[in-house]
Amino acid sequence: MPLPDLVAARRLSVNGGDAETNGSYGSYGSYGSYGNPEANGSYGSYGSYGSYGNPEADGSYGSYGSYNDAPADPTEAPTNPPTEASNLADPAEAPTDAPTEAPKVADPTEAPTNPPTTPKNPPKPEFVAANFEISDMSVAKGGIESVTLPPTQAPTSPPTNAGMVWKTKTVNIKVVKVDPIPFPFSKAEAELPAVRKSLIDGFAAAIGMDSKYVTIGAITEKTGRGRRLSATKVNVEFVVESIDIDGASELASTIEEAALEGSIIANIQKEASNNGVLTQALADMPRVLENVTTEVKASTKEIQEQVTAPAPPTPAPETPAPPTPAPPTPAPVDDPAGDFSAGTSVAPAFGTVMAIFALSMVWTGL
C-alpha cells in the first residue's frame, strides 16, 4: 500500500498556539525507478518546526517517497544532458609535431683527421744469459769453408694494383754506424754467406730489430803497429737503419747497452750455431764489449712504391699518303693497221701489175 503522499504529510503541521503539539517532519523524496537506475528520486520537503508554545515538541515525520518497481518507459526516462561534443580539430588544422631535424653530418673536408702514425723502433728484448749457454749450442768441428746455407725461396714481389706502376723513390733516413767490432774469423771466413747471415741476424735479434734494417758496412782484417797481428781476426762494421727517423739517438743508446750487457755476442754465437759456423774461437769470445761507440748519420735509400700509371701518350695524327698519280696518257702513234681499207690493201699490187705491163709493151715494140 502506498505511503502517505507529500501533500498529506505537509498538512500535519502543528498549531502555533498549542504548546503540546509537535511540528511535522518533512516527507522523504521518492526513489528513482528501476527503468533508469541513473535517474534520482525527488527530495522530500523539510518537516515543520515544533510550535513556539512547546519547544520540546517534535515535528511530525514527513511521508516516504513513492516506490515504483515497474520498468521506466524508455521514452520518459530522464536522460543525462547530452555532453557537448568535443571540438575535434580539423585534420588539416590539427597541430602536428615539428619534424625532427636530421643530425648534421660533418663535412669530410672539415672532419679532423688523425695524423699518420710514424713507426717506432722496437724496444730492446730482455737479455737472459741462461738462454744462451754455449753447452746448448753446436760447435763446428774443423773448417767452416764448405758450410752452405739451405736454399731459401726468393721473396715474391707484391702485386701491382690496377692502374698503378712501380716507381723507384729516394727517401731520407738516419742510420747508426757502430764502431768496428773484432771477431775471430779470417776475412775469407767472414765473407761466407753463413757467417754474414749469423752476424746480421744475431746483431738484429739483440736489439729487437728486423734483420732487413741491419747491414755490414765493411769487413777488414785487424792490423796494428804497421804489421799484421793476426790473419784470423777481422773488424766488422755494422750499420743499423732507424725505423723512426727521430729515434736514431735512442737506437744508438740501445746498441751500446746491448753490447755492454753481452747480448750482441751471445745472439751472434747462437745464430752461428744454428747455421753450422760456430767455431771454437767464436764460442770462446768474451761477450761483454766495453768500448763500443756509435754515431748517428743522415743517409738516403731507394724504395719502390706504386704510383698512378701515366696516361698513354696521344698518338700523332697520321699523315695521309700522297695520292697515286694517274698513268700518263700514251702519245698517238701512226699505225698502218689503223688506216686499213679495201683500196689501200690492193694499191701496191695494182702498181706492180701496171709496171710489168708497161715493160712488156716496151719489149714487144708496141
PDB file of C-alpha atoms in Angstrom, residues 115-349:
ATOM      1  CA  PRO A 115      97.976  12.269 -38.315  1.00  0.00           C
ATOM      2  CA  PRO A 116      99.590   9.162 -39.799  1.00  0.00           C
ATOM      3  CA  THR A 117     101.283   7.028 -37.202  1.00  0.00           C
ATOM      4  CA  THR A 118     105.064   7.073 -37.504  1.00  0.00           C
ATOM      5  CA  PRO A 119     106.579   3.622 -36.996  1.00  0.00           C
ATOM      6  CA  LYS A 120     108.839   3.406 -33.988  1.00  0.00           C
ATOM      7  CA  ASN A 121     111.965   1.433 -33.243  1.00  0.00           C
ATOM      8  CA  PRO A 122     111.101  -1.669 -31.201  1.00  0.00           C
ATOM      9  CA  PRO A 123     112.281  -1.927 -27.603  1.00  0.00           C
ATOM     10  CA  LYS A 124     115.362  -3.987 -26.823  1.00  0.00           C
ATOM     11  CA  PRO A 125     114.492  -7.512 -25.682  1.00  0.00           C
ATOM     12  CA  GLU A 126     115.433  -8.502 -22.173  1.00  0.00           C
ATOM     13  CA  PHE A 127     118.692 -10.399 -22.140  1.00  0.00           C
ATOM     14  CA  VAL A 128     118.642 -13.651 -20.154  1.00  0.00           C
ATOM     15  CA  ALA A 129     122.116 -15.195 -20.191  1.00  0.00           C
ATOM     16  CA  ALA A 130     120.760 -18.600 -19.168  1.00  0.00           C
ATOM     17  CA  ASN A 131     119.085 -18.867 -22.577  1.00  0.00           C
ATOM     18  CA  PHE A 132     122.450 -18.607 -24.341  1.00  0.00           C
ATOM     19  CA  GLU A 133     124.584 -21.307 -22.734  1.00  0.00           C
ATOM     20  CA  ILE A 134     127.413 -22.462 -25.004  1.00  0.00           C
ATOM     21  CA  SER A 135     126.790 -26.001 -23.768  1.00  0.00           C
ATOM     22  CA  ASP A 136     123.410 -25.860 -25.507  1.00  0.00           C
ATOM     23  CA  MET A 137     124.997 -24.887 -28.849  1.00  0.00           C
ATOM     24  CA  SER A 138     126.786 -26.888 -31.531  1.00  0.00           C
ATOM     25  CA  VAL A 139     130.449 -26.020 -32.112  1.00  0.00           C
ATOM     26  CA  ALA A 140     131.735 -26.790 -35.613  1.00  0.00           C
ATOM     27  CA  LYS A 141     134.479 -29.397 -35.911  1.00  0.00           C
ATOM     28  CA  GLY A 142     137.167 -28.454 -38.385  1.00  0.00           C
ATOM     29  CA  GLY A 143     136.860 -25.764 -41.043  1.00  0.00           C
ATOM     30  CA  ILE A 144     133.691 -23.946 -41.988  1.00  0.00           C
ATOM     31  CA  GLU A 145     134.596 -23.014 -45.581  1.00  0.00           C
ATOM     32  CA  SER A 146     132.349 -25.712 -47.030  1.00  0.00           C
ATOM     33  CA  VAL A 147     129.290 -24.758 -44.992  1.00  0.00           C
ATOM     34  CA  THR A 148     126.432 -23.507 -47.140  1.00  0.00           C
ATOM     35  CA  LEU A 149     123.023 -22.189 -46.305  1.00  0.00           C
ATOM     36  CA  PRO A 150     119.948 -24.172 -47.255  1.00  0.00           C
ATOM     37  CA  PRO A 151     118.146 -22.789 -50.291  1.00  0.00           C
ATOM     38  CA  THR A 152     115.526 -20.222 -49.485  1.00  0.00           C
ATOM     39  CA  GLN A 153     112.532 -19.264 -51.541  1.00  0.00           C
ATOM     40  CA  ALA A 154     113.004 -15.990 -53.333  1.00  0.00           C
ATOM     41  CA  PRO A 155     110.722 -13.280 -51.995  1.00  0.00           C
ATOM     42  CA  THR A 156     107.722 -12.586 -54.156  1.00  0.00           C
ATOM     43  CA  SER A 157     107.020  -9.062 -55.273  1.00  0.00           C
ATOM     44  CA  PRO A 158     103.748  -7.580 -54.070  1.00  0.00           C
ATOM     45  CA  PRO A 159     101.038  -7.471 -56.724  1.00  0.00           C
ATOM     46  CA  THR A 160     100.681  -4.361 -58.815  1.00  0.00           C
ATOM     47  CA  ASN A 161      97.311  -2.716 -58.310  1.00  0.00           C
ATOM     48  CA  ALA A 162      95.157  -1.872 -61.288  1.00  0.00           C
ATOM     49  CA  GLY A 163      96.119   1.399 -62.892  1.00  0.00           C
ATOM     50  CA  MET A 164      99.370   1.591 -60.891  1.00  0.00           C
ATOM     51  CA  VAL A 165     103.041   1.144 -61.721  1.00  0.00           C
ATOM     52  CA  TRP A 166     106.149   0.672 -59.596  1.00  0.00           C
ATOM     53  CA  LYS A 167     108.492   3.610 -59.284  1.00  0.00           C
ATOM     54  CA  THR A 168     111.837   3.998 -57.546  1.00  0.00           C
ATOM     55  CA  LYS A 169     111.886   6.738 -54.936  1.00  0.00           C
ATOM     56  CA  THR A 170     114.791   8.109 -52.896  1.00  0.00           C
ATOM     57  CA  VAL A 171     113.966   8.887 -49.251  1.00  0.00           C
ATOM     58  CA  ASN A 172     115.943  10.388 -46.395  1.00  0.00           C
ATOM     59  CA  ILE A 173     116.820   8.140 -43.464  1.00  0.00           C
ATOM     60  CA  LYS A 174     119.073   8.113 -40.427  1.00  0.00           C
ATOM     61  CA  VAL A 175     121.457   5.294 -39.638  1.00  0.00           C
ATOM     62  CA  VAL A 176     123.578   4.347 -36.665  1.00  0.00           C
ATOM     63  CA  LYS A 177     127.125   3.370 -37.520  1.00  0.00           C
ATOM     64  CA  VAL A 178     128.754   1.097 -34.969  1.00  0.00           C
ATOM     65  CA  ASP A 179     132.486   1.218 -34.412  1.00  0.00           C
ATOM     66  CA  PRO A 180     134.110  -1.957 -35.803  1.00  0.00           C
ATOM     67  CA  ILE A 181     133.821  -4.985 -33.556  1.00  0.00           C
ATOM     68  CA  PRO A 182     136.643  -7.598 -33.725  1.00  0.00           C
ATOM     69  CA  PHE A 183     135.679 -11.208 -34.475  1.00  0.00           C
ATOM     70  CA  PRO A 184     137.886 -14.326 -34.581  1.00  0.00           C
ATOM     71  CA  PHE A 185     137.366 -15.022 -38.295  1.00  0.00           C
ATOM     72  CA  SER A 186     139.633 -14.734 -41.268  1.00  0.00           C
ATOM     73  CA  LYS A 187     138.442 -12.330 -43.926  1.00  0.00           C
ATOM     74  CA  ALA A 188     137.539 -15.263 -46.178  1.00  0.00           C
ATOM     75  CA  GLU A 189     135.523 -16.864 -43.388  1.00  0.00           C
ATOM     76  CA  ALA A 190     133.746 -13.608 -42.548  1.00  0.00           C
ATOM     77  CA  GLU A 191     132.677 -13.244 -46.168  1.00  0.00           C
ATOM     78  CA  LEU A 192     130.977 -16.651 -46.189  1.00  0.00           C
ATOM     79  CA  PRO A 193     127.154 -16.301 -46.602  1.00  0.00           C
ATOM     80  CA  ALA A 194     126.517 -18.425 -43.498  1.00  0.00           C
ATOM     81  CA  VAL A 195     128.839 -16.258 -41.377  1.00  0.00           C
ATOM     82  CA  ARG A 196     127.453 -12.966 -42.712  1.00  0.00           C
ATOM     83  CA  LYS A 197     123.907 -14.143 -42.031  1.00  0.00           C
ATOM     84  CA  SER A 198     124.869 -15.167 -38.482  1.00  0.00           C
ATOM     85  CA  LEU A 199     126.462 -11.766 -37.808  1.00  0.00           C
ATOM     86  CA  ILE A 200     123.478  -9.801 -39.160  1.00  0.00           C
ATOM     87  CA  ASP A 201     120.698 -11.927 -37.660  1.00  0.00           C
ATOM     88  CA  GLY A 202     122.394 -12.139 -34.266  1.00  0.00           C
ATOM     89  CA  PHE A 203     123.021  -8.375 -34.074  1.00  0.00           C
ATOM     90  CA  ALA A 204     119.405  -7.623 -35.108  1.00  0.00           C
ATOM     91  CA  ALA A 205     117.977 -10.064 -32.541  1.00  0.00           C
ATOM     92  CA  ALA A 206     119.972  -8.462 -29.741  1.00  0.00           C
ATOM     93  CA  ILE A 207     118.390  -5.029 -30.321  1.00  0.00           C
ATOM     94  CA  GLY A 208     114.936  -6.256 -31.356  1.00  0.00           C
ATOM     95  CA  MET A 209     115.161  -5.083 -34.974  1.00  0.00           C
ATOM     96  CA  ASP A 210     114.217  -6.888 -38.164  1.00  0.00           C
ATOM     97  CA  SER A 211     117.292  -8.171 -39.998  1.00  0.00           C
ATOM     98  CA  LYS A 212     116.479  -6.077 -43.073  1.00  0.00           C
ATOM     99  CA  TYR A 213     117.455  -2.941 -41.130  1.00  0.00           C
ATOM    100  CA  VAL A 214     120.946  -4.262 -40.279  1.00  0.00           C
ATOM    101  CA  THR A 215     123.782  -4.375 -42.796  1.00  0.00           C
ATOM    102  CA  ILE A 216     127.533  -4.931 -42.703  1.00  0.00           C
ATOM    103  CA  GLY A 217     129.289  -1.772 -43.802  1.00  0.00           C
ATOM    104  CA  ALA A 218     132.764  -3.233 -44.043  1.00  0.00           C
ATOM    105  CA  ILE A 219     134.897  -6.248 -43.089  1.00  0.00           C
ATOM    106  CA  THR A 220     138.575  -5.559 -42.693  1.00  0.00           C
ATOM    107  CA  GLU A 221     141.448  -7.572 -41.358  1.00  0.00           C
ATOM    108  CA  LYS A 222     142.597  -6.412 -37.952  1.00  0.00           C
ATOM    109  CA  THR A 223     146.048  -4.838 -38.074  1.00  0.00           C
ATOM    110  CA  GLY A 224     148.179  -2.720 -35.790  1.00  0.00           C
ATOM    111  CA  ARG A 225     151.625  -1.198 -35.355  1.00  0.00           C
ATOM    112  CA  GLY A 226     152.273  -1.264 -39.071  1.00  0.00           C
ATOM    113  CA  ARG A 227     152.100  -5.032 -39.475  1.00  0.00           C
ATOM    114  CA  ARG A 228     149.514  -7.747 -39.417  1.00  0.00           C
ATOM    115  CA  LEU A 229     148.870  -9.030 -35.931  1.00  0.00           C
ATOM    116  CA  SER A 230     146.672 -11.898 -36.838  1.00  0.00           C
ATOM    117  CA  ALA A 231     145.256 -13.283 -40.024  1.00  0.00           C
ATOM    118  CA  THR A 232     142.376 -14.807 -38.117  1.00  0.00           C
ATOM    119  CA  LYS A 233     140.822 -11.612 -36.788  1.00  0.00           C
ATOM    120  CA  VAL A 234     138.671  -9.121 -38.614  1.00  0.00           C
ATOM    121  CA  ASN A 235     136.861  -5.913 -37.757  1.00  0.00           C
ATOM    122  CA  VAL A 236     133.177  -5.899 -38.689  1.00  0.00           C
ATOM    123  CA  GLU A 237     131.366  -2.586 -39.030  1.00  0.00           C
ATOM    124  CA  PHE A 238     127.591  -2.751 -38.517  1.00  0.00           C
ATOM    125  CA  VAL A 239     125.157  -0.147 -39.844  1.00  0.00           C
ATOM    126  CA  VAL A 240     121.599  -0.041 -38.483  1.00  0.00           C
ATOM    127  CA  GLU A 241     118.799   1.937 -40.088  1.00  0.00           C
ATOM    128  CA  SER A 242     116.494   3.712 -37.661  1.00  0.00           C
ATOM    129  CA  ILE A 243     112.851   2.955 -38.428  1.00  0.00           C
ATOM    130  CA  ASP A 244     111.880   6.164 -36.638  1.00  0.00           C
ATOM    131  CA  ILE A 245     113.938   8.968 -38.143  1.00  0.00           C
ATOM    132  CA  ASP A 246     113.547  10.935 -34.914  1.00  0.00           C
ATOM    133  CA  GLY A 247     114.526   7.952 -32.754  1.00  0.00           C
ATOM    134  CA  ALA A 248     118.021   7.350 -34.104  1.00  0.00           C
ATOM    135  CA  SER A 249     119.739   8.664 -30.977  1.00  0.00           C
ATOM    136  CA  GLU A 250     117.681   6.357 -28.788  1.00  0.00           C
ATOM    137  CA  LEU A 251     118.549   3.454 -31.090  1.00  0.00           C
ATOM    138  CA  ALA A 252     122.254   4.261 -30.697  1.00  0.00           C
ATOM    139  CA  SER A 253     121.899   4.051 -26.912  1.00  0.00           C
ATOM    140  CA  THR A 254     120.122   0.702 -27.257  1.00  0.00           C
ATOM    141  CA  ILE A 255     123.009  -0.701 -29.312  1.00  0.00           C
ATOM    142  CA  GLU A 256     125.614   0.421 -26.790  1.00  0.00           C
ATOM    143  CA  GLU A 257     123.562  -1.103 -23.956  1.00  0.00           C
ATOM    144  CA  ALA A 258     123.231  -4.428 -25.792  1.00  0.00           C
ATOM    145  CA  ALA A 259     126.978  -4.513 -26.444  1.00  0.00           C
ATOM    146  CA  LEU A 260     127.817  -3.843 -22.814  1.00  0.00           C
ATOM    147  CA  GLU A 261     125.453  -6.460 -21.398  1.00  0.00           C
ATOM    148  CA  GLY A 262     126.785  -9.156 -23.751  1.00  0.00           C
ATOM    149  CA  SER A 263     123.603  -9.812 -25.736  1.00  0.00           C
ATOM    150  CA  ILE A 264     125.109  -8.914 -29.147  1.00  0.00           C
ATOM    151  CA  ILE A 265     127.878 -11.552 -28.977  1.00  0.00           C
ATOM    152  CA  ALA A 266     125.537 -14.089 -27.320  1.00  0.00           C
ATOM    153  CA  ASN A 267     122.958 -13.780 -30.094  1.00  0.00           C
ATOM    154  CA  ILE A 268     125.644 -13.984 -32.809  1.00  0.00           C
ATOM    155  CA  GLN A 269     127.006 -17.176 -31.215  1.00  0.00           C
ATOM    156  CA  LYS A 270     123.513 -18.679 -31.150  1.00  0.00           C
ATOM    157  CA  GLU A 271     122.842 -17.828 -34.813  1.00  0.00           C
ATOM    158  CA  ALA A 272     126.257 -19.178 -35.827  1.00  0.00           C
ATOM    159  CA  SER A 273     125.399 -22.443 -34.068  1.00  0.00           C
ATOM    160  CA  ASN A 274     122.109 -22.637 -35.952  1.00  0.00           C
ATOM    161  CA  ASN A 275     123.909 -22.060 -39.270  1.00  0.00           C
ATOM    162  CA  GLY A 276     126.764 -24.503 -38.554  1.00  0.00           C
ATOM    163  CA  VAL A 277     129.565 -21.899 -38.366  1.00  0.00           C
ATOM    164  CA  LEU A 278     130.131 -21.587 -34.614  1.00  0.00           C
ATOM    165  CA  THR A 279     133.878 -22.034 -34.409  1.00  0.00           C
ATOM    166  CA  GLN A 280     135.628 -22.763 -31.157  1.00  0.00           C
ATOM    167  CA  ALA A 281     137.248 -19.323 -31.286  1.00  0.00           C
ATOM    168  CA  LEU A 282     133.855 -17.638 -31.613  1.00  0.00           C
ATOM    169  CA  ALA A 283     132.440 -19.786 -28.797  1.00  0.00           C
ATOM    170  CA  ASP A 284     135.310 -18.657 -26.552  1.00  0.00           C
ATOM    171  CA  MET A 285     134.896 -14.965 -27.422  1.00  0.00           C
ATOM    172  CA  PRO A 286     134.104 -12.708 -24.454  1.00  0.00           C
ATOM    173  CA  ARG A 287     130.552 -11.407 -24.668  1.00  0.00           C
ATOM    174  CA  VAL A 288     130.904  -8.073 -22.915  1.00  0.00           C
ATOM    175  CA  LEU A 289     132.005  -5.264 -25.262  1.00  0.00           C
ATOM    176  CA  GLU A 290     133.003  -2.311 -23.149  1.00  0.00           C
ATOM    177  CA  ASN A 291     134.329   0.147 -25.717  1.00  0.00           C
ATOM    178  CA  VAL A 292     131.683   0.061 -28.436  1.00  0.00           C
ATOM    179  CA  THR A 293     130.652   3.528 -29.598  1.00  0.00           C
ATOM    180  CA  THR A 294     128.082   4.648 -32.156  1.00  0.00           C
ATOM    181  CA  GLU A 295     127.445   7.574 -34.499  1.00  0.00           C
ATOM    182  CA  VAL A 296     124.150   8.793 -35.975  1.00  0.00           C
ATOM    183  CA  LYS A 297     124.401   9.866 -39.605  1.00  0.00           C
ATOM    184  CA  ALA A 298     121.973  11.096 -42.241  1.00  0.00           C
ATOM    185  CA  SER A 299     121.665   8.941 -45.323  1.00  0.00           C
ATOM    186  CA  THR A 300     119.319   8.047 -48.159  1.00  0.00           C
ATOM    187  CA  LYS A 301     117.926   4.874 -49.615  1.00  0.00           C
ATOM    188  CA  GLU A 302     115.858   3.867 -52.587  1.00  0.00           C
ATOM    189  CA  ILE A 303     112.458   2.310 -52.161  1.00  0.00           C
ATOM    190  CA  GLN A 304     109.847   1.012 -54.563  1.00  0.00           C
ATOM    191  CA  GLU A 305     106.365   2.459 -54.396  1.00  0.00           C
ATOM    192  CA  GLN A 306     103.248   2.214 -56.509  1.00  0.00           C
ATOM    193  CA  VAL A 307     102.085   5.344 -58.266  1.00  0.00           C
ATOM    194  CA  THR A 308      99.292   6.063 -60.706  1.00  0.00           C
ATOM    195  CA  ALA A 309     100.281   4.971 -64.163  1.00  0.00           C
ATOM    196  CA  PRO A 310     100.795   7.912 -66.519  1.00  0.00           C
ATOM    197  CA  ALA A 311      98.279   8.338 -69.274  1.00  0.00           C
ATOM    198  CA  PRO A 312      99.477   6.848 -72.559  1.00  0.00           C
ATOM    199  CA  PRO A 313     100.743   9.499 -74.990  1.00  0.00           C
ATOM    200  CA  THR A 314      98.284  10.679 -77.566  1.00  0.00           C
ATOM    201  CA  PRO A 315      99.412   9.304 -80.927  1.00  0.00           C
ATOM    202  CA  ALA A 316     100.252  11.939 -83.526  1.00  0.00           C
ATOM    203  CA  PRO A 317      97.733  12.177 -86.345  1.00  0.00           C
ATOM    204  CA  GLU A 318      98.737  10.061 -89.303  1.00  0.00           C
ATOM    205  CA  THR A 319      99.940  11.964 -92.373  1.00  0.00           C
ATOM    206  CA  PRO A 320      97.792  10.923 -95.295  1.00  0.00           C
ATOM    207  CA  ALA A 321      99.699   9.139 -98.042  1.00  0.00           C
ATOM    208  CA  PRO A 322     100.116  11.150-101.267  1.00  0.00           C
ATOM    209  CA  PRO A 323      97.597  10.239-103.938  1.00  0.00           C
ATOM    210  CA  THR A 324      98.734   7.741-106.555  1.00  0.00           C
ATOM    211  CA  PRO A 325      99.405   9.622-109.815  1.00  0.00           C
ATOM    212  CA  ALA A 326      97.287   8.645-112.774  1.00  0.00           C
ATOM    213  CA  PRO A 327      99.117   6.716-115.506  1.00  0.00           C
ATOM    214  CA  PRO A 328     100.306   9.005-118.354  1.00  0.00           C
ATOM    215  CA  THR A 329      98.230   9.179-121.488  1.00  0.00           C
ATOM    216  CA  PRO A 330     100.166   7.462-124.342  1.00  0.00           C
ATOM    217  CA  ALA A 331     101.093   9.678-127.343  1.00  0.00           C
ATOM    218  CA  PRO A 332      99.273   8.867-130.599  1.00  0.00           C
ATOM    219  CA  VAL A 333     101.290   6.516-132.890  1.00  0.00           C
ATOM    220  CA  ASP A 334     100.831   6.105-136.669  1.00  0.00           C
ATOM    221  CA  ASP A 335      99.561   2.602-137.077  1.00  0.00           C
ATOM    222  CA  PRO A 336      99.383   1.309-140.619  1.00  0.00           C
ATOM    223  CA  ALA A 337      96.822  -1.080-139.496  1.00  0.00           C
ATOM    224  CA  GLY A 338      94.761   1.769-138.285  1.00  0.00           C
ATOM    225  CA  ASP A 339      94.257   3.087-141.888  1.00  0.00           C
ATOM    226  CA  PHE A 340      93.373  -0.279-143.392  1.00  0.00           C
ATOM    227  CA  SER A 341      90.724  -0.304-146.172  1.00  0.00           C
ATOM    228  CA  ALA A 342      89.929  -2.170-149.416  1.00  0.00           C
ATOM    229  CA  GLY A 343      91.642   0.457-151.558  1.00  0.00           C
ATOM    230  CA  THR A 344      94.801   0.625-149.545  1.00  0.00           C
ATOM    231  CA  SER A 345      95.062  -3.138-149.372  1.00  0.00           C
ATOM    232  CA  VAL A 346      95.292  -3.607-153.246  1.00  0.00           C
ATOM    233  CA  ALA A 347      97.149  -0.430-154.164  1.00  0.00           C
ATOM    234  CA  PRO A 348     100.657  -1.943-154.053  1.00  0.00           C
ATOM    235  CA  ALA A 349      99.716  -4.925-156.136  1.00  0.00           C
TER     236      ALA A 349
END
